Structure formats: C-alpha cells, structure tokens
Coordinates of C-alpha atoms in Angstrom, one line a residue:
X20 CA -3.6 -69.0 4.3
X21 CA -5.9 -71.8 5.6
X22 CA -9.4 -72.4 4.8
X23 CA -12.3 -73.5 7.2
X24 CA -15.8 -74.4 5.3
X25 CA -19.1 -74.2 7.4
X26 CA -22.3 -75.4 5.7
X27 CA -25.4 -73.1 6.6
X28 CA -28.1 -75.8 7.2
X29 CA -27.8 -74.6 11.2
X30 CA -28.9 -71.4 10.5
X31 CA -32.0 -70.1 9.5
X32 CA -32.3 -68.4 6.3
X33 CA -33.5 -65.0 7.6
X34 CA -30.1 -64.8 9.4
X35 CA -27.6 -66.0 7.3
X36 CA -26.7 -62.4 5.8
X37 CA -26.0 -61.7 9.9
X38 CA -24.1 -64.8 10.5
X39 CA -22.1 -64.3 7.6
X40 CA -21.2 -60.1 8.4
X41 CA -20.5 -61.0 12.0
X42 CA -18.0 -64.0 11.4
X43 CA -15.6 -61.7 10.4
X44 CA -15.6 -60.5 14.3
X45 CA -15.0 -64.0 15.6
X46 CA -11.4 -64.0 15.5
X47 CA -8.3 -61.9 15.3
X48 CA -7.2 -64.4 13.0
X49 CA -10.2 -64.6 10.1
X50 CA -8.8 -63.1 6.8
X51 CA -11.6 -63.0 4.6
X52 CA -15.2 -64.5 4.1
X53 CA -16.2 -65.8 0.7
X54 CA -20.3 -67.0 0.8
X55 CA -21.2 -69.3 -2.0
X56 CA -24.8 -70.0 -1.7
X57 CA -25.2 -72.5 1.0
X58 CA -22.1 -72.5 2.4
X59 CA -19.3 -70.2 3.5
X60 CA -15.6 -70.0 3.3
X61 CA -13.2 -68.8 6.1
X62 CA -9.8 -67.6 5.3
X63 CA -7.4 -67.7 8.5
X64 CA -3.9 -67.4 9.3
X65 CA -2.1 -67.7 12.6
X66 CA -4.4 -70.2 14.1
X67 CA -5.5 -73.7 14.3
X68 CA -8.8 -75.2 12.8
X69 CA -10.1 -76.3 15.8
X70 CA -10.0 -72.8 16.9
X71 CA -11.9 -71.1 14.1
X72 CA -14.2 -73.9 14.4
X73 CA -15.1 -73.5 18.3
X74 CA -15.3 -69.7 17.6
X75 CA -18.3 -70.1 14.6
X76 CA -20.0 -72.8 17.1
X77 CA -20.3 -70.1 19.7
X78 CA -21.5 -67.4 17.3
X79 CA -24.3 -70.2 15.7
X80 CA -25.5 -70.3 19.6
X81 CA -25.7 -67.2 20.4
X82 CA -28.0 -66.6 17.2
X83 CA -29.7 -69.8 17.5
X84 CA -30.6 -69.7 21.3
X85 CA -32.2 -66.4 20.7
X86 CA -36.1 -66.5 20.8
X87 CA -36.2 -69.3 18.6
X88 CA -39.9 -69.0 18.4
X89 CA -40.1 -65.7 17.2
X90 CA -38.4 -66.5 14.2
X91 CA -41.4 -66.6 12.1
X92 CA -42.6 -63.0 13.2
X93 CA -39.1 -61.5 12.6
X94 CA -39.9 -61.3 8.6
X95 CA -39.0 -58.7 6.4
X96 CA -41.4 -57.0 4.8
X97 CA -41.1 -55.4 0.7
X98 CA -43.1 -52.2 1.1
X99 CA -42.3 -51.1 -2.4
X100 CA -40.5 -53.2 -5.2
X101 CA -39.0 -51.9 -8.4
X102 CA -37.1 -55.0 -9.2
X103 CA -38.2 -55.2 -11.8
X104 CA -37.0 -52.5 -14.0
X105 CA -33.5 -52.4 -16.4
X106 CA -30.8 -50.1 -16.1
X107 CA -28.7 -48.5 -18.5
X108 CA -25.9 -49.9 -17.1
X109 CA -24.8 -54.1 -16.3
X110 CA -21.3 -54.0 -16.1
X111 CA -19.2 -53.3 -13.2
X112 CA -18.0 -49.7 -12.8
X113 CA -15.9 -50.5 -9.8
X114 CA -12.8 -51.9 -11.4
X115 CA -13.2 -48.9 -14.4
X116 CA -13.3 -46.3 -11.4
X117 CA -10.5 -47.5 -9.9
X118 CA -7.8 -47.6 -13.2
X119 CA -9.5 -44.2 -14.3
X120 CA -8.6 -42.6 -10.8
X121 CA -12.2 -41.5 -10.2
X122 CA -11.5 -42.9 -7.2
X123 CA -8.3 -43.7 -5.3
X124 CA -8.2 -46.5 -2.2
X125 CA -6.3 -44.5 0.6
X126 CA -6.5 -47.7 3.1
X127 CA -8.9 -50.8 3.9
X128 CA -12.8 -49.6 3.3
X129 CA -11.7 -45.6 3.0
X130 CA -11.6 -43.7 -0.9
X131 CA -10.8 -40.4 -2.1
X132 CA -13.0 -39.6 -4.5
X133 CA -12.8 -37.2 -8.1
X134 CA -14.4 -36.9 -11.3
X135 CA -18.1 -38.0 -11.9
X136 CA -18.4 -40.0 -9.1
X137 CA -17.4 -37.0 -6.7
X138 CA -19.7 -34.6 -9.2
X139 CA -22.7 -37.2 -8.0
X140 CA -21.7 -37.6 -4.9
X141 CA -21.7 -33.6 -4.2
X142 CA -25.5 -33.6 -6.2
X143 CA -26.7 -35.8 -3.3
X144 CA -25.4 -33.9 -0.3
X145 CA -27.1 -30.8 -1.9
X146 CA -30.1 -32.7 -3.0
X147 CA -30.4 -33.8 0.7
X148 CA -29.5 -30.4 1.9
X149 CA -32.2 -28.6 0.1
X150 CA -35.1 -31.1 0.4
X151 CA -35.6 -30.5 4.1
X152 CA -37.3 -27.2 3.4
X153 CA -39.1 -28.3 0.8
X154 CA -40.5 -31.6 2.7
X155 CA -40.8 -29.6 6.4
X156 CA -41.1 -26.0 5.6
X157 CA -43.4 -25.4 9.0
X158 CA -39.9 -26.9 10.9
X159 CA -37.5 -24.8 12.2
X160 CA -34.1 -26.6 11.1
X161 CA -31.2 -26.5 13.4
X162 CA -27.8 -26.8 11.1
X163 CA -25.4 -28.9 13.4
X164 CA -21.9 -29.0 13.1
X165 CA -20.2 -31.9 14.8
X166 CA -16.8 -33.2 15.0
X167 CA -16.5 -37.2 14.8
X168 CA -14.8 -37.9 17.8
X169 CA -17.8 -38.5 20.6
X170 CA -16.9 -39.3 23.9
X171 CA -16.9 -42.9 25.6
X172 CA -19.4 -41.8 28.1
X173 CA -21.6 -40.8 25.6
X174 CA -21.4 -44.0 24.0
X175 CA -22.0 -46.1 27.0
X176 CA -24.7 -44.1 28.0
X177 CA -26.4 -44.6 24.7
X178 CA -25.7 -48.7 25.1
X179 CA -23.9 -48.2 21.5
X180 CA -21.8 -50.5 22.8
X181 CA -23.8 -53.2 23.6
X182 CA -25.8 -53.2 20.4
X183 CA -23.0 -52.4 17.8
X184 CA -19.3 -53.5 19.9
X185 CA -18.1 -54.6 16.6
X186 CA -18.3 -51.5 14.7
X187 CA -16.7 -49.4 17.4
X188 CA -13.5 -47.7 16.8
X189 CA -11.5 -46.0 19.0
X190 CA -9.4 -42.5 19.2
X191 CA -6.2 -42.4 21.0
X192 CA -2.7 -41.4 21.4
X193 CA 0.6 -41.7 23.1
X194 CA 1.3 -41.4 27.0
X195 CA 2.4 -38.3 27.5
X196 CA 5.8 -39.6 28.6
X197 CA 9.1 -38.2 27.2
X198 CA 10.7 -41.7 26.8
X199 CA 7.8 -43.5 25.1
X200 CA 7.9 -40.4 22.5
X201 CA 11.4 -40.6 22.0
X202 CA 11.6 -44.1 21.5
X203 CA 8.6 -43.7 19.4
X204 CA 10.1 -40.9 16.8
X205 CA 13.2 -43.1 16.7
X206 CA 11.3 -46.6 15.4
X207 CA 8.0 -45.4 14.3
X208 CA 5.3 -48.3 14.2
X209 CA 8.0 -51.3 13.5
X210 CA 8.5 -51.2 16.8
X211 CA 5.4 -53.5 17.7
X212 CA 5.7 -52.8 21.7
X213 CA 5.1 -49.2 21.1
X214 CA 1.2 -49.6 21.2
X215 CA 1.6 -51.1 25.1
X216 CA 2.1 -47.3 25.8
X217 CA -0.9 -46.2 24.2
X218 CA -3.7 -44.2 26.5
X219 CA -7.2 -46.0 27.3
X220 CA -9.3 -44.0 24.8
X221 CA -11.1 -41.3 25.9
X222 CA -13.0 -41.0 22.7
X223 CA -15.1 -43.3 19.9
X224 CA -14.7 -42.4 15.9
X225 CA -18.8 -41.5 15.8
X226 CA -20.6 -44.4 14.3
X227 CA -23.2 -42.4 12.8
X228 CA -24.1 -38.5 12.5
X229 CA -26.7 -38.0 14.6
X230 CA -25.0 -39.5 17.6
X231 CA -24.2 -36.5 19.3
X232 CA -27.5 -34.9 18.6
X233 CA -29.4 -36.6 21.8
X234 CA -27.1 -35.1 24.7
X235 CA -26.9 -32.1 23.0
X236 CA -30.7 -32.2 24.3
X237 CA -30.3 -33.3 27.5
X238 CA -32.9 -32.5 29.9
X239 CA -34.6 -29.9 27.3
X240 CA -38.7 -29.9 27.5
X241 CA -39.4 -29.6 23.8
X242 CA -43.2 -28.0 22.7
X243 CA -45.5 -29.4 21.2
X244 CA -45.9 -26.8 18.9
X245 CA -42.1 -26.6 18.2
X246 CA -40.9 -30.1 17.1
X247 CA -36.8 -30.2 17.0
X248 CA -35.4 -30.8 13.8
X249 CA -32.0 -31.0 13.3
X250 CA -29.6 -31.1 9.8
X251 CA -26.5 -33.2 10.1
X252 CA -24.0 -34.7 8.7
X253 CA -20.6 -35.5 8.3
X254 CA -17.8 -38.1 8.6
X255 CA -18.7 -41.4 9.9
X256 CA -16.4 -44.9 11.0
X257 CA -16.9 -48.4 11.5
X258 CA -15.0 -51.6 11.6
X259 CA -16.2 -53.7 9.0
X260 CA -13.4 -55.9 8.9
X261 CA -13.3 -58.4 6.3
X262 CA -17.0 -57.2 5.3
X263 CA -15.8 -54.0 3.1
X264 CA -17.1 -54.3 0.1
X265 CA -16.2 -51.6 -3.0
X266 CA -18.4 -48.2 -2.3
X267 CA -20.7 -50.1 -0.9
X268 CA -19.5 -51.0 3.0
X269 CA -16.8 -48.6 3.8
X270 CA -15.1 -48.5 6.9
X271 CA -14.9 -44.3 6.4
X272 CA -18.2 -43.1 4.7
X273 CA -20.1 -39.4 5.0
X274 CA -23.9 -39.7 6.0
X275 CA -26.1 -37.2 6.1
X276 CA -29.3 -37.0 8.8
X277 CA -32.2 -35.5 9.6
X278 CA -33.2 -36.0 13.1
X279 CA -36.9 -35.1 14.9
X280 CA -37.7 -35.1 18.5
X281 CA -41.2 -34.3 19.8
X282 CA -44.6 -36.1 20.2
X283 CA -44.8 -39.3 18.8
X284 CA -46.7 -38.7 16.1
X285 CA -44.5 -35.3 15.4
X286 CA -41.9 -38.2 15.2
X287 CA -43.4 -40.7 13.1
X288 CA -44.5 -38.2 10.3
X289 CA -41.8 -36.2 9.8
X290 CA -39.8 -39.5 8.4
X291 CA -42.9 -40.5 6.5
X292 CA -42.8 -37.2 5.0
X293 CA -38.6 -37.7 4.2
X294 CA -39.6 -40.7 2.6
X295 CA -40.6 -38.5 -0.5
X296 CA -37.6 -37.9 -1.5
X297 CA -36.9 -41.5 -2.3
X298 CA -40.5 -41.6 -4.2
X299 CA -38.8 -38.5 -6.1
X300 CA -35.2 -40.7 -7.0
X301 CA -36.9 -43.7 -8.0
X302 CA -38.8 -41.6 -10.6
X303 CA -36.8 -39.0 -12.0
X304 CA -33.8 -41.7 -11.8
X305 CA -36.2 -44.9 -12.6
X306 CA -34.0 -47.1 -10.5
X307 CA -34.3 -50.4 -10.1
X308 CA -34.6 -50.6 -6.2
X309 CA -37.0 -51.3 -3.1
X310 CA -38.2 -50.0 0.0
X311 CA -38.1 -52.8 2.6
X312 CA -39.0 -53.1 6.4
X313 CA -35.4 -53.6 8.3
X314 CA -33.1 -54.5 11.1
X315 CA -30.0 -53.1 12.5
X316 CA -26.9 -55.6 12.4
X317 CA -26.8 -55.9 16.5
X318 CA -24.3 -57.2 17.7
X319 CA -24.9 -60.9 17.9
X320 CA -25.6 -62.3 21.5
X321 CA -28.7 -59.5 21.7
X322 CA -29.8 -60.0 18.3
X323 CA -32.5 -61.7 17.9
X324 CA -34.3 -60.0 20.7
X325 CA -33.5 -56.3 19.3
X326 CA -34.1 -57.5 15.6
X327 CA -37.9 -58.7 16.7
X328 CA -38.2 -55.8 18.4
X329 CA -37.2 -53.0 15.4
X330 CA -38.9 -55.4 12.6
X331 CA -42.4 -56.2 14.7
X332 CA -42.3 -52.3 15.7
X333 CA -41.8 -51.1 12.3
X334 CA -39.3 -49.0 13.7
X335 CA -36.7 -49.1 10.4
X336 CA -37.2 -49.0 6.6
X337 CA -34.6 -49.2 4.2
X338 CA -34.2 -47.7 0.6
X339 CA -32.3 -50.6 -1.1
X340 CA -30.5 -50.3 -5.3
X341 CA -29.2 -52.6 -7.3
X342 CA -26.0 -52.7 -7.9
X343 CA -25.8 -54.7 -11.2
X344 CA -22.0 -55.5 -11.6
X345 CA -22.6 -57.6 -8.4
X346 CA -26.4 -58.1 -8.9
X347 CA -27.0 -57.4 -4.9
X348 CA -28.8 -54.9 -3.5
X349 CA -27.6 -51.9 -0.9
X350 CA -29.1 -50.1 1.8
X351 CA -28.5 -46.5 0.3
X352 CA -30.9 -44.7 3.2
X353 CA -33.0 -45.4 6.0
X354 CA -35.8 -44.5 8.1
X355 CA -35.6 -45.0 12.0
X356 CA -37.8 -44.5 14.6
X357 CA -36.2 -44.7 18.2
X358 CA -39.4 -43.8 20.2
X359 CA -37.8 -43.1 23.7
X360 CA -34.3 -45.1 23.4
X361 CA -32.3 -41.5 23.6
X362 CA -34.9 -39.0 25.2
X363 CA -35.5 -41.2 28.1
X364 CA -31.4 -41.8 28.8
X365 CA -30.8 -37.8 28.1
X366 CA -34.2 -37.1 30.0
X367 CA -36.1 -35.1 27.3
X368 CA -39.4 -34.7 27.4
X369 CA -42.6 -32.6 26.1
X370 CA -43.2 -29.3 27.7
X371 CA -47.3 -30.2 28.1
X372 CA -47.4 -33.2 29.7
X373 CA -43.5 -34.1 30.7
X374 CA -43.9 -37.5 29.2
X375 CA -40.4 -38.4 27.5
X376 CA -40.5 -36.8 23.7
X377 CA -39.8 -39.8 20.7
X378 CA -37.0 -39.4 18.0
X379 CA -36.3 -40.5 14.7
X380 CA -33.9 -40.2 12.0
X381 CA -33.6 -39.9 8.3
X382 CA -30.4 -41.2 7.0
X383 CA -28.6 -40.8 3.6
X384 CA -25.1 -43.0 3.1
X385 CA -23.5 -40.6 0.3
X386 CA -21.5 -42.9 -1.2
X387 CA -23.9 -45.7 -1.2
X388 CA -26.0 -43.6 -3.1
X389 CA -23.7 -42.2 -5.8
X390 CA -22.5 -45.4 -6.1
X391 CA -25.5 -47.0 -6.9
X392 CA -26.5 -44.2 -9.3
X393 CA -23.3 -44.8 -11.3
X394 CA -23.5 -48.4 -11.4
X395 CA -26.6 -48.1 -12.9
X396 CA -26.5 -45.7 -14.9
X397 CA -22.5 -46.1 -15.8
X398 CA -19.8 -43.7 -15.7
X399 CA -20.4 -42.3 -19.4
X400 CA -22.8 -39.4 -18.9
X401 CA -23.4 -39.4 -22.7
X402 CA -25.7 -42.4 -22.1
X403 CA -27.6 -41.4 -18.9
X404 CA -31.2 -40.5 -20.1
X405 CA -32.4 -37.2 -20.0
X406 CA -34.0 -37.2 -17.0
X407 CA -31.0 -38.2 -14.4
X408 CA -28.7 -35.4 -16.6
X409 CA -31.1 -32.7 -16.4
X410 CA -31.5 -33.4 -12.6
X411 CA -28.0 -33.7 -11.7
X412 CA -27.5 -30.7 -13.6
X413 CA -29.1 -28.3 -11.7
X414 CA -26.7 -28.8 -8.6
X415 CA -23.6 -29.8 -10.1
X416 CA -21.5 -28.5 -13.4
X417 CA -21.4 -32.1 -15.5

C-alpha cells in the first residue's frame, strides 16, 4: 500500500469535509482516506503517484473554480445548539457492539443488527410511524410501499445523476445467454471476464425513500384543500466507498420519510411542524446535538453552485448528535424543501391556479439515530436515566 499526502491550504475551510468525502471517488485505485487536521492521507494500490496526484488536482479545480465569490454567503448556519450538554456515555460502543454480536458486519458499510441496538432501532421506526398523526392529524397520510430497485429513467429524469453520480448503484444481471450461464455456474466470480457479459442496468439501488414518490404523481393537480402526504420508508443504497464509517455512513441503511406536495406554504409548514419531533428527542433524551442549516454532498463539478443555492434558500436543515467515542457529530435527520425540482419534471401542479405544486421531505436515517442514542447513552440500559427508559419503553419490550 502507498501513501500520497495533500496539505489542505488550497481549499477553503467550509469545503474540506466535501473535498475529503469525495476523494475517495477519484480513483479506482484510492484505498482509504485518513484526515488529520490540516492535512489528508491517501492510501493507493495499483497506481503511480503522479496519478493520484493529477486526479486530487482536478477535483481541487472543480471545487475551487466554482463561484469563488460566493464563498462567503455559502455559510452554515447553527439554528439550535446543545453542545453543550454531557452524556451518560464517553466511550466507544462500536467495538463493544461488534464482540457482543449486537451487531454483525455482513459486507463493506451493510450490518445485521440484534439485541438493544435493534430494540432502539425498532423504537424509532415506530416513534416516526406514529408521530405523523400526532404532528398532521388534519392530513390525510398515504402509506407507500416501494421496492428499492427504481428505474434508470426515473433517475435521469430526476437529474439524480448529475447531482449525486457517486452514490449511485446499479442492479443487474447476466445475459440471458445459455453459454455465459454455464460458464458462469461452472467458475462462479473467480472467473474475472464473467462481468463482460453482464446486462447495461436497467435499474438504480434507490438512493433514498421518497424517490419513487414524485412519478408516482405525475401529472396529478393536487387541491389546495388536500395537501399530499405520503409515509415512506424502507431500504436504501449508496456508494460510500472508502467514506463508511461504523453505524454512522452505511453503504445499506433504512430511512424513513415523510413527503408533502402542495402550495408552497402547505410545503414549508408541514416540515416545520416535523421538526417537533426533534424538539421532543432532544428533551425527553437530553442529547447533546444541534440543528444546523445544510447542504447536500453534490457531486463535485456542480457543487458549489447547488450548495449556494440549498444553503442561501434555506432549503435543508439537519438534526446533528454527538457521537462521543469519536467526538464528531452525525446527520441523524433532515428537513428538505425541493420547491418545484420534482413537480415541475413530473408536471404536478395545484388544481386552483395550475401553477407547479412545491415538495418537501422529512427524513429519519434509522440507524444514525439509534446509533447515536446508544453511544450516548451506552449499551447498559441499567444506566440510561429514567426518562429515555420510560420512553423507549412504551414501543419496545427492554
């Protein structure tokens, strides 16, 4: 294994979370990425220097040439901070899970999960579950059942692939060709040339849940009166590369959404509204955490343009915990507000006035949160305070 260090004096200090996710995209050959304050370390193998080096040049441009001058205004923003409190818990829990079987790694960035930290992880999806009738009980809720494969078309017509390429990941299979079969059952996977018969894939592993939502609408003129909302949630997949980290970036993870098309207004309150159940969590659970404006990680030749656009619109908020065995913080949930991004590809608009409707989403990463729970409060429930038990409690047998 070689190793290629790159000093971040080039980049500006609101980017160099980005520049350090996305180097693990710029070759086939990049291992692992170690940052250690104001420089980064590259692990490669099957490569030259020079090579690694030209490819982090070429991602430093396409950051750096990006609306320079807006850097200043692309700033984000703590809307509420809780940084301040202690947890129960300081050690790392991820190690401890691991030894104890709580969880089990199946492959890179993908767990199965048992014990307490699939007991909190269940308390969650039927936290989430219940809370939209109790936030939006004037809505009527559309439960929607989706599987994760979505097709390409859908993706390309949404432009997920020009803001998130890197995260994509494909389904496919075999030609349907008796030879390539045969040969295939005989040598399996060791026989490398076997993927050269592989099918152009005619479907993406969805990204997120409520990708499948917006078509499902196409061309529908939505009330006033009758806002859409929509419950739903399920298995989700990116490629994180040498990014996953723990519980906390998974390239495998279950999200569940609540999504609102209507006026924009409709749109806009309904996930100021969602927002109470992080209010509740960082009560009744005291976390240490914070609610910060946010960007999307865009894929890096558009993203300073789309990043100034999300953070100066206000159009994502983040609910961020500690995790204290690595003292960073996670994005457990978000906020997002799309305005017309999908209604005006899948043409839906308002029944009144046939101007295109706005969306949002409210989005809960299950494992993030569970996670971050655990970590702070540890895996002996015998020390949680009486709060967190008694609330867990009610959903889930401790």
């Amino acid at each position: 294994m070689n190793t290629y260090n790159y000093t971040l004096e080039a980049i500006p200090e609101s980017d160099r979370v980005f520049f350090t996710d996305m180097l693990s995209y710029i070759s086939e050959y990049v291992k692992e990425i170690h940052r250690n304050g104001d420089s980064v370390e590259i692990l490669y193998e099957g490569t030259d220097e020079a090579s690694i080096k030209n490819s982090v040049e070429e991602l430093v441009g396409m950051i750096n040439v990006k609306l320079k001058k807006m850097d200043d205004k692309v700033k984000i923003k703590t809307l509420v901070d809780h940084t301040d409190r202690s947890v129960i818990n300081n050690a790392d829990i991820f190690a401890d899970m691991l030894e104890k079987k709580i969880i089990t790694k199946i492959s890179s960035g993908a767990y199965a999960y048992s014990g307490i930290y699939f007991k909190v992880f269940k308390y969650f999806c039927r936290k989430v579950e219940e809370q939209a009738d109790v936030l939006f009980p004037e809505l009527e809720k559309t439960d929607f059942h989706v599987p994760v494969l979505t097709p390409v078309e859908d993706y390309e017509e949404g432009k997920y692939f020009e803001t998130f390429p890197h995260h994509i990941m494909f389904q496919t299979t075999m030609k349907n060709d008796l030879s390539v079969i045969d040969r295939f059952a005989k040598n399996g996977a060791k026989d490398a040339s076997i993927f050269n018969e592989i099918k152009a894939p005619a479907n993406v592993l969805r990204t997120a849940a409520c990708v499948p939502v917006y078509p499902s609408l196409r061309d529908s003129s939505i009330p006033d009166k009758a806002p859409v909302c929509v419950k739903v949630s399920g298995k989700c997949f990116r490629n994180e590369g040498a990014n996953v980290t723990e519980l906390a970036r998974l390239n495998e993870f279950y999200m569940k959404e609540y999504v609102f098309v209507g006026t924009p207004e409709q749109s806009k309150n309904y996930i100021e509204k969602a927002s109470a159940l992080w209010e509740f969590w960082m009560d009744v659970f005291g976390l240490n955490c914070k609610i910060e404006t946010a960007n999307d990680s865009f894929f890096a030749s558009n993203y300073k343009k789309l990043q100034l656009f999300q953070i100066i619109g206000d159009s994502k908020r983040e609910f961020k915990c500690l995790i204290p065995g690595s003292g960073s913080y996670i994005s457990c949930s978000s906020a997002n507000f799309h305005r017309t991004h999908f209604t005006k590809v899948y043409n839906i608009r308002t029944a009144e006035t046939d101007a295109y409707c706005h969306s949002s989403c409210f989005a809960f990463g299950i494992e993030r949160l569970a996670y971050a729970l655990l970590s702070q409060k540890g895996l002996d429930i015998t020390k949680w305070d009486e709060q967190t038990r008694a609330e867990i409690s009610k959903y889930i047998d401790l």
